[in-house]
């Protein structure tokens, strides 16, 4: 089955085309035929975080070029084939009244290229920024509508968090078709019950997996997400958005230099009985330090970055390991943008030792991408869990139940 996937929940516009077969660890196989990703991070830098209306506008502009790039890499752009009539193109206009720029791009695309060889379209419906999610949904509705006279393509709505979990559960040798021919990948063995920690710019959640694709959220952040804590402290330290990789790089230097511990930040909710997190106190503590030290030396900045990373990672590792023990989890899955953090990976590897297997996504698939949406979309499509285009709705607070 060939799945075309669209991701627009935050500030990355992603499109991927994968081919997959089978349904579980024994027989599931897939390959990435083509994928493209366009980050808006630079545009959002001056806001220190994602500015929703800007994200919406950019997705509207970028989706068609990103789709074309993914299809070109998959050798499925089909130039000169006329599958969509002028009448159908005109009938798309009312569907895209709020995305006029996208309508213009799409009209050009339909006039120049035929329909790709796909069996289903997957789209992120939440959680995320609703204005941004709606652009992806309207885009998918338009594609479905335009191609329908030739062939009805079913649509699957995907939970972004499930994508982050599943991409950590597939073979780590995923390659990008942009630089290498597609390789067949499989699922890695997950022993249940499993625990998943999702750490991204918008989420910090502990999810119990009693079985394959069965989820129960047992803990979440009460305020800022782990990635947000990185982003906000980075901003206080005048580092560009997204802050996670920036803080991480300075922290690494501090460790190499073996700098002394100059600052002490709190470890919020470390001893709390629940599986919830709270990271907003960290930025307040960092702000106080930054305000008191107007002209920090490089060593002081690096030391503060290391203390920030240590504080976040220590809390994440300690609470997750307690959840792993108390639920008898045999596999730990860590996903979401913050799972790209090398210190976090090292600390989890140490904490899990030989007793619990820990899975991370390939680093380049830790942050948002459309391959993870294609994977989650495939498993839903295989179960025929389709949604009619008119029933697709963006849900900014969608949960994994
Ligand atoms: O999953 P993601 O790409 O987007 C959301 O779904 O939110 O996560 C983005 C977040 C940002 O907050 C970014 O600062 C953080 O992931 N991040 C990192 C690293 N790479 C990305 N945080 C810490 N260390 C990293 N290496
Ligand atoms: Zn994400």
Short mmCIF file of C-alpha atoms and ligand atoms in Angstrom, two decimals:
data_model
loop_
_atom_site.label_atom_id
_atom_site.label_comp_id
_atom_site.label_asym_id
_atom_site.label_seq_id
_atom_site.Cartn_x
_atom_site.Cartn_y
_atom_site.Cartn_z
CA UNK A 1 0.00 0.00 0.00
CA UNK A 2 1.34 3.45 -0.88
CA UNK A 3 0.61 6.24 1.59
CA UNK A 4 1.03 9.95 0.97
CA UNK A 5 1.37 11.83 4.27
CA UNK A 6 1.05 15.49 5.16
CA UNK A 7 2.34 17.10 8.38
CA UNK A 8 1.65 20.74 9.32
CA UNK A 9 1.02 20.70 13.08
CA UNK A 10 3.76 23.14 14.04
CA UNK A 11 6.49 24.90 12.06
CA UNK A 12 7.61 22.11 9.72
CA UNK A 13 5.83 21.53 6.43
CA UNK A 14 6.34 17.84 5.65
CA UNK A 15 5.25 15.49 2.88
CA UNK A 16 6.25 11.84 2.58
CA UNK A 17 5.39 8.94 0.31
CA UNK A 18 5.98 5.46 1.70
CA UNK A 19 5.20 1.96 0.54
CA UNK A 20 4.26 -0.51 3.28
CA UNK A 21 2.92 -4.02 3.76
CA UNK A 22 2.13 -6.41 6.62
CA UNK A 23 0.74 -5.54 10.00
CA UNK A 24 3.04 -6.41 12.89
CA UNK A 25 6.62 -7.11 13.93
CA UNK A 26 6.75 -10.35 11.99
CA UNK A 27 5.71 -9.21 8.56
CA UNK A 28 5.61 -5.40 8.50
CA UNK A 29 7.92 -3.82 5.96
CA UNK A 30 8.11 -0.37 4.51
CA UNK A 31 10.28 1.93 2.54
CA UNK A 32 10.39 5.67 2.16
CA UNK A 33 9.94 6.46 -1.51
CA UNK A 34 10.31 10.20 -1.15
CA UNK A 35 10.00 12.85 1.50
CA UNK A 36 10.53 16.57 1.83
CA UNK A 37 10.52 18.92 4.78
CA UNK A 38 10.62 22.68 4.97
CA UNK A 39 11.32 24.30 8.30
CA UNK A 40 10.03 27.75 9.19
CA UNK A 41 12.22 27.94 12.31
CA UNK A 42 14.18 30.93 11.04
CA UNK A 43 11.01 32.96 10.50
CA UNK A 44 9.79 32.25 14.03
CA UNK A 45 13.13 33.09 15.65
CA UNK A 46 12.21 36.66 16.37
CA UNK A 47 9.12 35.53 18.30
CA UNK A 48 11.13 33.00 20.35
CA UNK A 49 8.51 30.38 19.53
CA UNK A 50 5.99 29.53 16.86
CA UNK A 51 3.72 32.39 15.80
CA UNK A 52 0.49 30.59 14.74
CA UNK A 53 -0.72 32.88 11.95
CA UNK A 54 2.70 33.05 10.38
CA UNK A 55 2.90 29.24 10.52
CA UNK A 56 -0.50 28.99 8.81
CA UNK A 57 0.52 31.35 6.01
CA UNK A 58 3.80 29.57 5.42
CA UNK A 59 2.23 26.11 5.30
CA UNK A 60 -0.22 27.44 2.70
CA UNK A 61 2.69 28.67 0.61
CA UNK A 62 4.95 25.67 1.09
CA UNK A 63 2.71 22.63 0.83
CA UNK A 64 2.60 22.43 -2.96
CA UNK A 65 6.37 22.87 -3.50
CA UNK A 66 7.08 20.37 -0.69
CA UNK A 67 4.59 17.88 -2.16
CA UNK A 68 6.22 18.24 -5.57
CA UNK A 69 9.68 17.69 -4.12
CA UNK A 70 8.58 14.52 -2.27
CA UNK A 71 6.88 13.17 -5.41
CA UNK A 72 9.86 14.04 -7.58
CA UNK A 73 12.15 12.08 -5.25
CA UNK A 74 9.69 9.18 -5.37
CA UNK A 75 9.70 9.42 -9.17
CA UNK A 76 5.93 9.94 -9.08
CA UNK A 77 5.48 13.52 -10.29
CA UNK A 78 3.99 12.44 -13.66
CA UNK A 79 4.58 15.49 -15.81
CA UNK A 80 2.24 16.21 -18.71
CA UNK A 81 -0.55 13.92 -17.48
CA UNK A 82 -3.93 15.67 -17.27
CA UNK A 83 -6.01 13.97 -14.60
CA UNK A 84 -7.80 17.05 -13.29
CA UNK A 85 -10.15 19.08 -15.50
CA UNK A 86 -10.45 22.88 -15.48
CA UNK A 87 -13.97 22.48 -14.14
CA UNK A 88 -12.71 20.48 -11.15
CA UNK A 89 -9.94 23.02 -10.54
CA UNK A 90 -12.53 25.83 -10.40
CA UNK A 91 -14.67 23.81 -8.01
CA UNK A 92 -11.76 23.78 -5.54
CA UNK A 93 -11.86 27.52 -5.02
CA UNK A 94 -14.71 27.50 -2.48
CA UNK A 95 -12.90 24.76 -0.51
CA UNK A 96 -9.84 26.95 -0.24
CA UNK A 97 -11.27 30.41 0.42
CA UNK A 98 -8.95 30.79 3.42
CA UNK A 99 -5.92 29.47 1.58
CA UNK A 100 -6.02 31.45 -1.62
CA UNK A 101 -2.29 31.29 -2.22
CA UNK A 102 -2.40 27.51 -1.89
CA UNK A 103 -5.26 27.41 -4.40
CA UNK A 104 -3.11 29.24 -6.94
CA UNK A 105 -0.20 26.84 -6.43
CA UNK A 106 -2.48 23.79 -6.51
CA UNK A 107 -4.14 24.89 -9.77
CA UNK A 108 -0.71 25.12 -11.35
CA UNK A 109 0.21 21.68 -10.01
CA UNK A 110 -2.97 20.00 -11.30
CA UNK A 111 -2.53 21.60 -14.73
CA UNK A 112 1.03 20.31 -15.06
CA UNK A 113 1.08 16.92 -13.31
CA UNK A 114 -1.01 13.79 -13.08
CA UNK A 115 -2.12 12.01 -9.97
CA UNK A 116 0.53 10.03 -8.06
CA UNK A 117 0.26 6.28 -7.45
CA UNK A 118 -1.18 6.22 -3.96
CA UNK A 119 -3.74 4.18 -2.05
CA UNK A 120 -4.45 6.52 0.89
CA UNK A 121 -3.61 9.98 2.20
CA UNK A 122 -2.65 10.48 5.85
CA UNK A 123 -2.88 13.88 7.50
CA UNK A 124 -2.08 15.12 11.02
CA UNK A 125 -5.31 16.22 12.71
CA UNK A 126 -3.81 17.04 16.12
CA UNK A 127 -2.45 17.85 18.56
CA UNK A 128 -0.76 21.06 17.45
CA UNK A 129 -1.60 24.59 16.38
CA UNK A 130 -5.11 24.53 15.00
CA UNK A 131 -4.64 27.19 12.29
CA UNK A 132 -1.63 25.21 11.05
CA UNK A 133 -3.43 21.84 11.25
CA UNK A 134 -6.36 23.23 9.25
CA UNK A 135 -4.09 24.13 6.34
CA UNK A 136 -2.96 20.50 6.09
CA UNK A 137 -6.54 19.24 6.35
CA UNK A 138 -7.83 21.63 3.69
CA UNK A 139 -4.93 20.69 1.44
CA UNK A 140 -5.78 17.00 1.75
CA UNK A 141 -9.47 17.69 1.16
CA UNK A 142 -8.54 19.57 -2.02
CA UNK A 143 -6.30 16.74 -3.27
CA UNK A 144 -9.00 14.18 -2.57
CA UNK A 145 -11.65 16.26 -4.31
CA UNK A 146 -9.51 16.96 -7.37
CA UNK A 147 -8.49 13.35 -7.91
CA UNK A 148 -11.88 11.83 -7.01
CA UNK A 149 -13.27 11.81 -10.59
CA UNK A 150 -10.32 9.60 -11.56
CA UNK A 151 -10.04 7.60 -8.33
CA UNK A 152 -11.44 8.01 -4.80
CA UNK A 153 -8.52 8.08 -2.39
CA UNK A 154 -9.44 7.40 1.26
CA UNK A 155 -8.07 9.65 4.01
CA UNK A 156 -6.77 8.77 7.47
CA UNK A 157 -6.56 11.35 10.24
CA UNK A 158 -3.40 10.83 12.30
CA UNK A 159 -2.54 11.72 15.88
CA UNK A 160 0.87 13.44 15.70
CA UNK A 161 1.95 11.84 19.01
CA UNK A 162 1.30 8.35 17.69
CA UNK A 163 3.58 9.24 14.78
CA UNK A 164 6.36 10.19 17.23
CA UNK A 165 5.93 6.84 19.04
CA UNK A 166 5.80 4.68 15.92
CA UNK A 167 8.83 6.22 14.24
CA UNK A 168 10.82 5.20 17.34
CA UNK A 169 9.57 1.64 16.90
CA UNK A 170 10.77 1.09 13.35
CA UNK A 171 14.16 -0.02 12.20
CA UNK A 172 16.78 2.63 12.87
CA UNK A 173 18.39 2.33 9.46
CA UNK A 174 15.79 4.57 7.80
CA UNK A 175 17.40 6.47 4.98
CA UNK A 176 16.28 9.57 3.25
CA UNK A 177 15.44 8.88 -0.36
CA UNK A 178 16.88 12.29 -1.18
CA UNK A 179 20.37 10.99 -0.61
CA UNK A 180 20.03 7.23 -0.97
CA UNK A 181 17.85 4.66 -2.66
CA UNK A 182 14.91 3.55 -0.50
CA UNK A 183 15.69 0.70 1.87
CA UNK A 184 13.23 -1.75 3.31
CA UNK A 185 12.69 -1.27 7.03
CA UNK A 186 10.95 -3.38 9.64
CA UNK A 187 9.49 -2.90 13.09
CA UNK A 188 11.78 -3.38 16.06
CA UNK A 189 10.59 -5.76 18.73
CA UNK A 190 8.66 -4.05 21.49
CA UNK A 191 7.88 -6.10 24.58
CA UNK A 192 4.64 -5.14 26.28
CA UNK A 193 3.70 -3.52 28.50
CA UNK A 194 5.85 -0.71 27.15
CA UNK A 195 6.23 2.85 28.36
CA UNK A 196 6.51 5.80 25.99
CA UNK A 197 7.90 9.21 26.91
CA UNK A 198 6.93 11.92 24.46
CA UNK A 199 8.98 15.06 24.72
CA UNK A 200 8.49 17.80 22.17
CA UNK A 201 7.95 21.53 21.85
CA UNK A 202 4.30 21.17 22.82
CA UNK A 203 4.18 17.92 24.81
CA UNK A 204 5.64 16.05 27.72
CA UNK A 205 3.64 12.90 28.24
CA UNK A 206 4.09 9.47 29.74
CA UNK A 207 2.06 6.93 27.84
CA UNK A 208 1.53 3.32 28.90
CA UNK A 209 1.29 0.87 26.02
CA UNK A 210 -0.38 -2.34 27.16
CA UNK A 211 -0.20 -3.63 23.62
CA UNK A 212 0.62 -2.65 20.05
CA UNK A 213 -1.08 0.71 19.28
CA UNK A 214 -2.98 0.72 22.61
CA UNK A 215 -2.27 3.85 24.60
CA UNK A 216 -3.08 5.27 28.00
CA UNK A 217 -1.68 8.63 29.06
CA UNK A 218 -0.60 8.38 32.70
CA UNK A 219 1.22 11.69 33.12
CA UNK A 220 1.67 15.03 31.39
CA UNK A 221 3.13 18.45 31.94
CA UNK A 222 1.02 20.86 33.94
CA UNK A 223 2.52 23.89 32.21
CA UNK A 224 5.50 24.17 29.83
CA UNK A 225 6.61 21.16 27.79
CA UNK A 226 10.21 19.93 28.00
CA UNK A 227 11.04 21.36 24.56
CA UNK A 228 9.37 24.62 25.51
CA UNK A 229 11.59 24.78 28.62
CA UNK A 230 14.64 24.45 26.35
CA UNK A 231 13.24 27.05 23.93
CA UNK A 232 12.32 29.57 26.62
CA UNK A 233 15.58 29.34 28.57
CA UNK A 234 17.47 29.60 25.29
CA UNK A 235 15.59 32.78 24.50
CA UNK A 236 16.48 34.24 27.90
CA UNK A 237 20.10 33.48 27.04
CA UNK A 238 19.75 35.22 23.64
CA UNK A 239 20.04 31.97 21.71
CA UNK A 240 17.96 31.46 18.55
CA UNK A 241 14.83 29.29 18.26
CA UNK A 242 14.58 26.31 18.47
CA UNK A 243 16.57 26.42 21.67
CA UNK A 244 17.01 22.71 22.40
CA UNK A 245 19.94 22.07 20.06
CA UNK A 246 21.55 25.40 21.11
CA UNK A 247 21.42 24.67 24.84
CA UNK A 248 22.58 21.15 24.16
CA UNK A 249 25.64 22.33 22.19
CA UNK A 250 26.71 24.75 24.97
CA UNK A 251 26.09 22.08 27.61
CA UNK A 252 28.30 19.69 25.70
CA UNK A 253 31.13 22.23 25.71
CA UNK A 254 30.69 22.69 29.47
CA UNK A 255 31.03 18.93 29.95
CA UNK A 256 34.10 18.68 27.73
CA UNK A 257 35.71 21.57 29.62
CA UNK A 258 34.63 20.00 32.93
CA UNK A 259 33.42 23.39 34.12
CA UNK A 260 32.46 23.57 37.80
CA UNK A 261 28.76 23.75 38.72
CA UNK A 262 28.27 27.52 38.93
CA UNK A 263 24.47 27.60 39.17
CA UNK A 264 21.84 25.43 40.78
CA UNK A 265 18.42 25.10 39.20
CA UNK A 266 15.44 23.31 40.75
CA UNK A 267 14.39 19.77 39.71
CA UNK A 268 10.64 20.47 39.49
CA UNK A 269 8.27 17.75 40.74
CA UNK A 270 11.07 15.22 41.00
CA UNK A 271 9.75 13.85 44.28
CA UNK A 272 6.07 14.27 43.44
CA UNK A 273 4.01 11.06 43.55
CA UNK A 274 2.19 11.67 40.28
CA UNK A 275 3.64 11.11 36.81
CA UNK A 276 3.06 14.75 35.94
CA UNK A 277 5.73 17.27 35.09
CA UNK A 278 6.11 21.03 35.49
CA UNK A 279 8.82 22.99 33.76
CA UNK A 280 7.66 26.60 33.93
CA UNK A 281 9.58 27.23 37.19
CA UNK A 282 12.84 26.59 35.37
CA UNK A 283 12.55 29.60 33.12
CA UNK A 284 11.77 31.80 36.14
CA UNK A 285 14.91 30.50 37.87
CA UNK A 286 16.99 30.99 34.72
CA UNK A 287 15.59 34.51 34.28
CA UNK A 288 16.72 35.42 37.78
CA UNK A 289 20.26 34.19 37.05
CA UNK A 290 20.37 35.98 33.69
CA UNK A 291 19.11 39.23 35.27
CA UNK A 292 21.76 39.03 37.98
CA UNK A 293 24.60 38.34 35.56
CA UNK A 294 24.28 40.89 32.77
CA UNK A 295 27.64 40.18 31.17
CA UNK A 296 28.30 36.46 31.51
CA UNK A 297 31.54 34.88 30.35
CA UNK A 298 31.45 32.03 27.84
CA UNK A 299 32.15 29.60 30.69
CA UNK A 300 29.20 30.96 32.66
CA UNK A 301 26.85 30.62 29.68
CA UNK A 302 28.01 27.08 29.01
CA UNK A 303 27.69 26.21 32.67
CA UNK A 304 24.13 27.59 32.81
CA UNK A 305 23.20 25.66 29.66
CA UNK A 306 24.54 22.43 31.18
CA UNK A 307 22.63 23.02 34.42
CA UNK A 308 19.43 23.65 32.41
CA UNK A 309 19.89 20.47 30.40
CA UNK A 310 20.76 18.49 33.54
CA UNK A 311 17.67 19.77 35.36
CA UNK A 312 15.31 18.83 32.50
CA UNK A 313 16.94 15.48 31.77
CA UNK A 314 17.20 14.42 35.43
CA UNK A 315 13.49 14.97 36.01
CA UNK A 316 12.50 13.24 32.75
CA UNK A 317 14.70 10.22 33.44
CA UNK A 318 13.79 9.83 37.12
CA UNK A 319 10.02 10.07 36.63
CA UNK A 320 10.01 7.91 33.52
CA UNK A 321 12.06 5.18 35.21
CA UNK A 322 9.69 5.18 38.16
CA UNK A 323 6.76 4.74 35.73
CA UNK A 324 8.68 1.95 33.97
CA UNK A 325 9.24 0.12 37.27
CA UNK A 326 5.78 0.62 38.70
CA UNK A 327 4.11 -0.64 35.51
CA UNK A 328 6.59 -3.41 34.87
CA UNK A 329 7.37 -2.03 31.42
CA UNK A 330 9.75 -4.15 29.39
CA UNK A 331 10.47 -1.64 26.64
CA UNK A 332 10.84 2.12 26.88
CA UNK A 333 10.14 4.21 23.80
CA UNK A 334 11.32 7.83 23.79
CA UNK A 335 10.02 10.09 21.03
CA UNK A 336 9.46 13.73 20.03
CA UNK A 337 11.90 16.51 19.19
CA UNK A 338 13.68 16.48 22.56
CA UNK A 339 14.53 12.79 22.03
CA UNK A 340 17.18 14.07 19.60
CA UNK A 341 19.10 15.26 22.68
CA UNK A 342 22.26 13.19 23.09
CA UNK A 343 22.58 13.74 26.84
CA UNK A 344 19.00 12.52 27.32
CA UNK A 345 19.79 9.43 25.24
CA UNK A 346 22.92 8.68 27.25
CA UNK A 347 21.18 9.08 30.59
CA UNK A 348 18.28 6.83 29.56
CA UNK A 349 20.72 4.22 28.27
CA UNK A 350 22.49 4.24 31.66
CA UNK A 351 19.21 4.13 33.63
CA UNK A 352 17.79 1.26 31.55
CA UNK A 353 20.98 -0.79 31.63
CA UNK A 354 20.37 -4.38 30.59
CA UNK A 355 16.99 -4.70 32.26
CA UNK A 356 14.80 -2.51 30.04
CA UNK A 357 15.21 -2.06 26.32
CA UNK A 358 15.11 1.58 25.26
CA UNK A 359 14.19 2.68 21.74
CA UNK A 360 14.81 6.08 20.19
CA UNK A 361 13.92 7.30 16.71
CA UNK A 362 16.77 7.83 14.25
CA UNK A 363 17.97 11.33 15.21
CA UNK A 364 16.84 12.94 11.96
CA UNK A 365 13.31 11.57 12.53
CA UNK A 366 13.07 12.71 16.18
CA UNK A 367 11.80 16.17 15.27
CA UNK A 368 8.64 16.64 13.22
CA UNK A 369 8.51 14.97 9.82
CA UNK A 370 5.92 13.38 7.55
CA UNK A 371 7.43 9.88 7.55
CA UNK A 372 6.12 9.33 11.08
CA UNK A 373 2.66 10.45 9.95
CA UNK A 374 2.84 8.07 6.99
CA UNK A 375 3.68 5.18 9.34
CA UNK A 376 0.82 5.88 11.73
CA UNK A 377 -1.42 6.47 8.70
CA UNK A 378 -0.48 3.12 7.20
CA UNK A 379 -1.42 1.14 10.30
CA UNK A 380 -4.79 2.90 10.46
CA UNK A 381 -5.37 2.49 6.72
CA UNK A 382 -4.55 -1.22 7.03
CA UNK A 383 -7.41 -1.41 9.54
CA UNK A 384 -9.60 0.67 7.20
CA UNK A 385 -9.95 3.45 9.79
CA UNK A 386 -10.74 6.13 7.22
CA UNK A 387 -12.43 9.48 7.74
CA UNK A 388 -14.69 11.24 5.23
CA UNK A 389 -13.12 14.55 4.12
CA UNK A 390 -15.99 16.59 5.62
CA UNK A 391 -15.49 14.85 9.00
CA UNK A 392 -11.81 15.75 9.27
CA UNK A 393 -11.32 18.31 12.01
CA UNK A 394 -8.24 19.87 13.56
CA UNK A 395 -8.01 19.21 17.29
CA UNK A 396 -5.22 21.17 18.94
CA UNK A 397 -5.56 19.17 22.17
CA UNK A 398 -5.99 15.68 20.76
CA UNK A 399 -4.81 13.07 23.29
CA UNK A 400 -3.62 9.52 23.15
CA UNK A 401 -6.25 7.90 25.33
O1 LIG B 1 8.61 17.15 17.96
P1 LIG B 1 9.05 18.52 17.57
O2 LIG B 1 9.86 18.67 16.32
O3 LIG B 1 7.83 19.50 17.44
C1 LIG B 1 6.70 19.43 18.24
O4 LIG B 1 5.87 18.51 18.02
O5 LIG B 1 6.64 20.25 19.17
O6 LIG B 1 9.87 19.10 18.82
C2 LIG B 1 10.48 20.36 18.76
C3 LIG B 1 11.16 20.62 20.08
C4 LIG B 1 11.68 22.05 20.23
O7 LIG B 1 11.25 22.54 21.49
C5 LIG B 1 13.20 21.88 20.21
O8 LIG B 1 13.88 22.85 20.97
C6 LIG B 1 13.36 20.50 20.78
O9 LIG B 1 12.29 19.75 20.24
N1 LIG B 1 14.64 19.89 20.39
C7 LIG B 1 15.63 19.59 21.26
C8 LIG B 1 16.69 19.06 20.50
N2 LIG B 1 16.31 19.06 19.18
C9 LIG B 1 15.04 19.57 19.14
N3 LIG B 1 15.69 19.72 22.59
C10 LIG B 1 16.82 19.33 23.21
N4 LIG B 1 17.89 18.85 22.55
C11 LIG B 1 17.87 18.68 21.20
N5 LIG B 1 18.95 18.20 20.57
ZN1 LIG B 2 6.18 16.78 17.21
#
